[in-house]
Coordinates of C-alpha atoms in Angstrom, one line a residue:
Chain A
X1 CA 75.7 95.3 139.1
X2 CA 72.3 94.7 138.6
X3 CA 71.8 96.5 135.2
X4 CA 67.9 96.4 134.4
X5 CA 65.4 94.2 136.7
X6 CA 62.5 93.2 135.8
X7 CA 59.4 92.2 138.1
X8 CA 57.5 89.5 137.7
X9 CA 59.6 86.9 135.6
X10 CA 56.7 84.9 134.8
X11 CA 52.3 86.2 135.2
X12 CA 49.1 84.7 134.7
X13 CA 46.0 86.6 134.0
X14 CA 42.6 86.0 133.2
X15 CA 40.8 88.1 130.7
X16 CA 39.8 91.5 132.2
X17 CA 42.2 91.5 135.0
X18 CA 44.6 94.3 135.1
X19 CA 48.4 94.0 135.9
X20 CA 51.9 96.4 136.0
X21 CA 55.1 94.9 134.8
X22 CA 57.5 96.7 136.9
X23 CA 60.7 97.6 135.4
X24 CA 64.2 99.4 137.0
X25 CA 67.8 100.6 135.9
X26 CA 70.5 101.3 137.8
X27 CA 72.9 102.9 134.9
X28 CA 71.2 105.9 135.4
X29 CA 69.9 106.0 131.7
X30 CA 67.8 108.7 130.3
X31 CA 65.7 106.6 128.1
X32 CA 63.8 103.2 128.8
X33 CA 61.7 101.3 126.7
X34 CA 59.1 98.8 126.5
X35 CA 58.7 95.7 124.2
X36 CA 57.0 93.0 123.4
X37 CA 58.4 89.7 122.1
X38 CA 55.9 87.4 119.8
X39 CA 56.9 84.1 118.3
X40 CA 57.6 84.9 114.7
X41 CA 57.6 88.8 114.9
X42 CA 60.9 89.7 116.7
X43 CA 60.7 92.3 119.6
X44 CA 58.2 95.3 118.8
X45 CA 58.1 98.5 120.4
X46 CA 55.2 99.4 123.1
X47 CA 55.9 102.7 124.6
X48 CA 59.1 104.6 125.4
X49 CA 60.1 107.5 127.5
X50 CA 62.7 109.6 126.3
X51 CA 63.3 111.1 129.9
X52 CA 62.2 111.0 133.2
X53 CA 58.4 112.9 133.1
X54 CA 58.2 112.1 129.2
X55 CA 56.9 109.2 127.7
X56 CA 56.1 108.5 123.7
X57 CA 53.8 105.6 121.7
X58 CA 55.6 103.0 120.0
X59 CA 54.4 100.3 117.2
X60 CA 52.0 98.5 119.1
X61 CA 50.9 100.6 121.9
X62 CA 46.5 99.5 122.1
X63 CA 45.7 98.1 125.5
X64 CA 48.6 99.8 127.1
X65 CA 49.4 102.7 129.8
X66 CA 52.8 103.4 130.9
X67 CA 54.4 105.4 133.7
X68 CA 58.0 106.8 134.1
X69 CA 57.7 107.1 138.2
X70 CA 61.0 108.5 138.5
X71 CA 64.9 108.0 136.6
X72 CA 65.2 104.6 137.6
X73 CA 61.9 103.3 136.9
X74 CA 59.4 102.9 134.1
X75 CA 55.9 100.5 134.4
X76 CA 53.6 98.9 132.0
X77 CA 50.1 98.8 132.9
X78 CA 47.5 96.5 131.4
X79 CA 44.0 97.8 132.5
X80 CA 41.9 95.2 131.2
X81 CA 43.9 91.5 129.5
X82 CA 43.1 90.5 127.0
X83 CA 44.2 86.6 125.0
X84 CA 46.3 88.8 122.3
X85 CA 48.4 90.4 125.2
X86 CA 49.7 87.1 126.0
X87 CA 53.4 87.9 125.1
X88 CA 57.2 88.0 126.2
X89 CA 57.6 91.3 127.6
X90 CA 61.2 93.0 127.5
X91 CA 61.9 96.6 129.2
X92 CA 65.4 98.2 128.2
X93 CA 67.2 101.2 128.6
X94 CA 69.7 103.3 126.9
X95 CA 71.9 106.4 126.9
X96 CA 73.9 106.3 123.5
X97 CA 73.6 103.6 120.8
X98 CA 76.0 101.4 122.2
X99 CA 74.3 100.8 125.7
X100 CA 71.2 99.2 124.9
X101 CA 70.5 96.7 128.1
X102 CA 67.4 94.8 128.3
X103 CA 66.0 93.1 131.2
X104 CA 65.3 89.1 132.1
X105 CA 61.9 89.4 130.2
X106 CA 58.2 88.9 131.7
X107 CA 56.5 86.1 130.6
X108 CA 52.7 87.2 130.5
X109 CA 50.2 84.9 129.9
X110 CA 46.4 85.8 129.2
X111 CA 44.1 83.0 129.4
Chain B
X1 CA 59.1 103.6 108.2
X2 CA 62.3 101.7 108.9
X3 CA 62.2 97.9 108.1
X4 CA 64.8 95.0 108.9
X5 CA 64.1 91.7 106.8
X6 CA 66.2 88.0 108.1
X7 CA 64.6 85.2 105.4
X8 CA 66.0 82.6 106.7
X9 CA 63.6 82.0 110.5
X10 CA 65.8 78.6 111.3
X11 CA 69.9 77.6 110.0
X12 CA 71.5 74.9 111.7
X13 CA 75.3 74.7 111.9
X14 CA 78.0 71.7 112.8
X15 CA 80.2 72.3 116.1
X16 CA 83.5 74.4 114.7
X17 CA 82.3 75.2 111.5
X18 CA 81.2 78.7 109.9
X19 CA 77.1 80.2 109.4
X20 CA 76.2 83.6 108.2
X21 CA 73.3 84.9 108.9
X22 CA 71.4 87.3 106.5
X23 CA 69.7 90.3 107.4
X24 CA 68.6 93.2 105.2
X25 CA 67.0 96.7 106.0
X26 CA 64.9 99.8 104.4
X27 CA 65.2 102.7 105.0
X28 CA 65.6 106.0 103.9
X29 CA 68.2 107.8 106.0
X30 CA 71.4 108.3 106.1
X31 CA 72.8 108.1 109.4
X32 CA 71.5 105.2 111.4
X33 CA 72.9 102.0 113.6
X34 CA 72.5 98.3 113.1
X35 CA 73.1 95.6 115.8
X36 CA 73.2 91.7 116.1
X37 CA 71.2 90.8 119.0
X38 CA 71.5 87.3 120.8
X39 CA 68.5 85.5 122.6
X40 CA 69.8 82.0 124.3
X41 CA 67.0 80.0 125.6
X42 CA 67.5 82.1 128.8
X43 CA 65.9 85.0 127.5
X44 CA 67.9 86.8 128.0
X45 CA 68.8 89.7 125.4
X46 CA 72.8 90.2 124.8
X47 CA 74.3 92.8 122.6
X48 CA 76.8 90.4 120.0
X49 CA 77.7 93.3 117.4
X50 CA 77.5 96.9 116.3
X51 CA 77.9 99.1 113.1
X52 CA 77.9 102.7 112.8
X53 CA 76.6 103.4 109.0
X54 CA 79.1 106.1 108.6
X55 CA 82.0 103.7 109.1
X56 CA 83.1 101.7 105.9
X57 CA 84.8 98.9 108.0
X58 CA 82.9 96.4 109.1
X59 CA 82.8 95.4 113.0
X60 CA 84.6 92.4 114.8
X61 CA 83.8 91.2 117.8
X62 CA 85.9 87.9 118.3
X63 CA 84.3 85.2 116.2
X64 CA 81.6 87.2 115.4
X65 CA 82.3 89.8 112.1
X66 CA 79.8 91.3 110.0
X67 CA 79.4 92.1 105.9
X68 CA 78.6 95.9 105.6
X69 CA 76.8 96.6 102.7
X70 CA 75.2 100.1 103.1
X71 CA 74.0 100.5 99.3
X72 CA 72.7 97.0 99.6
X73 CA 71.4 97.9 102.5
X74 CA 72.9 94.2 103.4
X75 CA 74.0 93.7 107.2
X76 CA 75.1 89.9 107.6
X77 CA 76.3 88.3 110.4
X78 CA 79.2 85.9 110.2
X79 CA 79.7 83.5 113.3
X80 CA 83.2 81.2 112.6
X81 CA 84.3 78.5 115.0
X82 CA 80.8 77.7 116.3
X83 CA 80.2 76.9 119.2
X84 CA 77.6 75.1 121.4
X85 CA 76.7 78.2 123.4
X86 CA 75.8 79.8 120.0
X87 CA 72.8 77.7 119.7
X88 CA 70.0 80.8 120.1
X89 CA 67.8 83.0 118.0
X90 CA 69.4 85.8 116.5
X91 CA 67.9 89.4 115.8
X92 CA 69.0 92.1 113.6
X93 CA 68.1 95.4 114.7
X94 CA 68.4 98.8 113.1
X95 CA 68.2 102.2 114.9
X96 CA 67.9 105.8 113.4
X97 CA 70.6 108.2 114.6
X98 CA 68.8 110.5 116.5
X99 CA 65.3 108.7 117.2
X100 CA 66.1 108.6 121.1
X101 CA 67.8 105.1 120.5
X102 CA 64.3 103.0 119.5
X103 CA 65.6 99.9 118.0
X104 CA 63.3 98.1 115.1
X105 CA 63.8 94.4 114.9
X106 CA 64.0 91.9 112.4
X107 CA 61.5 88.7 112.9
X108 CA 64.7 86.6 113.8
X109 CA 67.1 83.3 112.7
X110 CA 66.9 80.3 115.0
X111 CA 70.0 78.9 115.1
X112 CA 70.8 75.7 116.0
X113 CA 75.0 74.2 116.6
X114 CA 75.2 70.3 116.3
X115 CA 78.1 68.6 117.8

């Protein structure tokens, strides 16, 4: 019962470089999210998708592109990294307010 | 805009004894969510505690209970026989019924169980 996966666990960048943060659910959840988790500032929200083919800005969405391939699946893309992207990134999905499930985390850093 | 306020970033607590952590919101609805949320230095983000605004009672989860206050717009978190494997940071989060389940965080409590 894998829940939500999360690839890579950990990523180091140099500034310009591009990357996807790969993200999957098997709870066949309508909505997935992603955030970002920076010391002092609790988990903020990126981009979420509602449904499969749908996706919607969140809080902090600036330097960001996401894609909702298919049900199961939802990527981050950075197209050019920059230092302030360095962050702990968190993808989640849900289906009702009491099944919120997050995965491992990426640990991005952007030197 | 919702916001979700914890003023107190560290607490530290002795091996058995009780914490309560604080966590107040703003907001302007009516029907909405709020959730405990428990990072260990895993990383890993686990669900702790849930409370649905329209229910007066406040949730229990084992040794974990929380203090309701809607018109305070007060959402505590009280953990009693502490344990080791509580030592993590802790987030409050608050969701609007209805906003396709985004969850808005507090900035977090670190907290700390000394045996």
């Amino acid at each position: 019962n894998a829940g939500v996966t999360q690839t890579p666990k950990f990523q180091v960048l140099k500034t310009g470089q591009s990357m996807t943060l790969q993200c999957a659910q098997d709870m066949n959840h309508n909505s997935m999210y992603w955030y970002r988790q920076d010391p002092g500032m609790g988990l903020r929200l990126i981009y979420y998708s509602a449904s499969e083919g749908t996706t919607d800005k969140g809080e902090v969405p600036n330097g960001y592109n996401v894609s909702r391939l298919n049900k199961r699946e939802f990527s981050l893309r950075l197209e050019s990294a920059a230092p302030s992207q360095t962050s702990v990134y968190f993808c989640a999905s849900s289906e009702a307010p009491r099944d919120a499930f997050f995965g491992q985390g990426t640990r991005l850093t952007v030197v | 805009a919702q916001t979700v306020t914890q003023s107190q970033p560290e607490m530290s607590v002795q091996e058995a004894e009780t914490v309560t952590l604080s966590c107040t919101y703003d907001t302007s609805e009516n029907n909405y969510y709020l959730f405990w949320y428990k990072q260990p230095p895993s990383r890993q983000m686990i669900l702790v505690i849930r409370q649905e605004a329209y229910k007066q009672q406040n949730a229990t989860e084992n040794r974990f209970s929380v203090n309701f206050q809607k018109a305070a717009k007060s959402f505590s978190l009280k953990i009693s026989d502490s344990q080791l494997g509580d030592t993590a940071m802790y987030f409050c989060a608050f969701m609007k019924r209805g906003s396709n389940y985004k969850l808005t965080f507090g900035k977090g409590t670190l907290l700390t169980v000394n045996p």
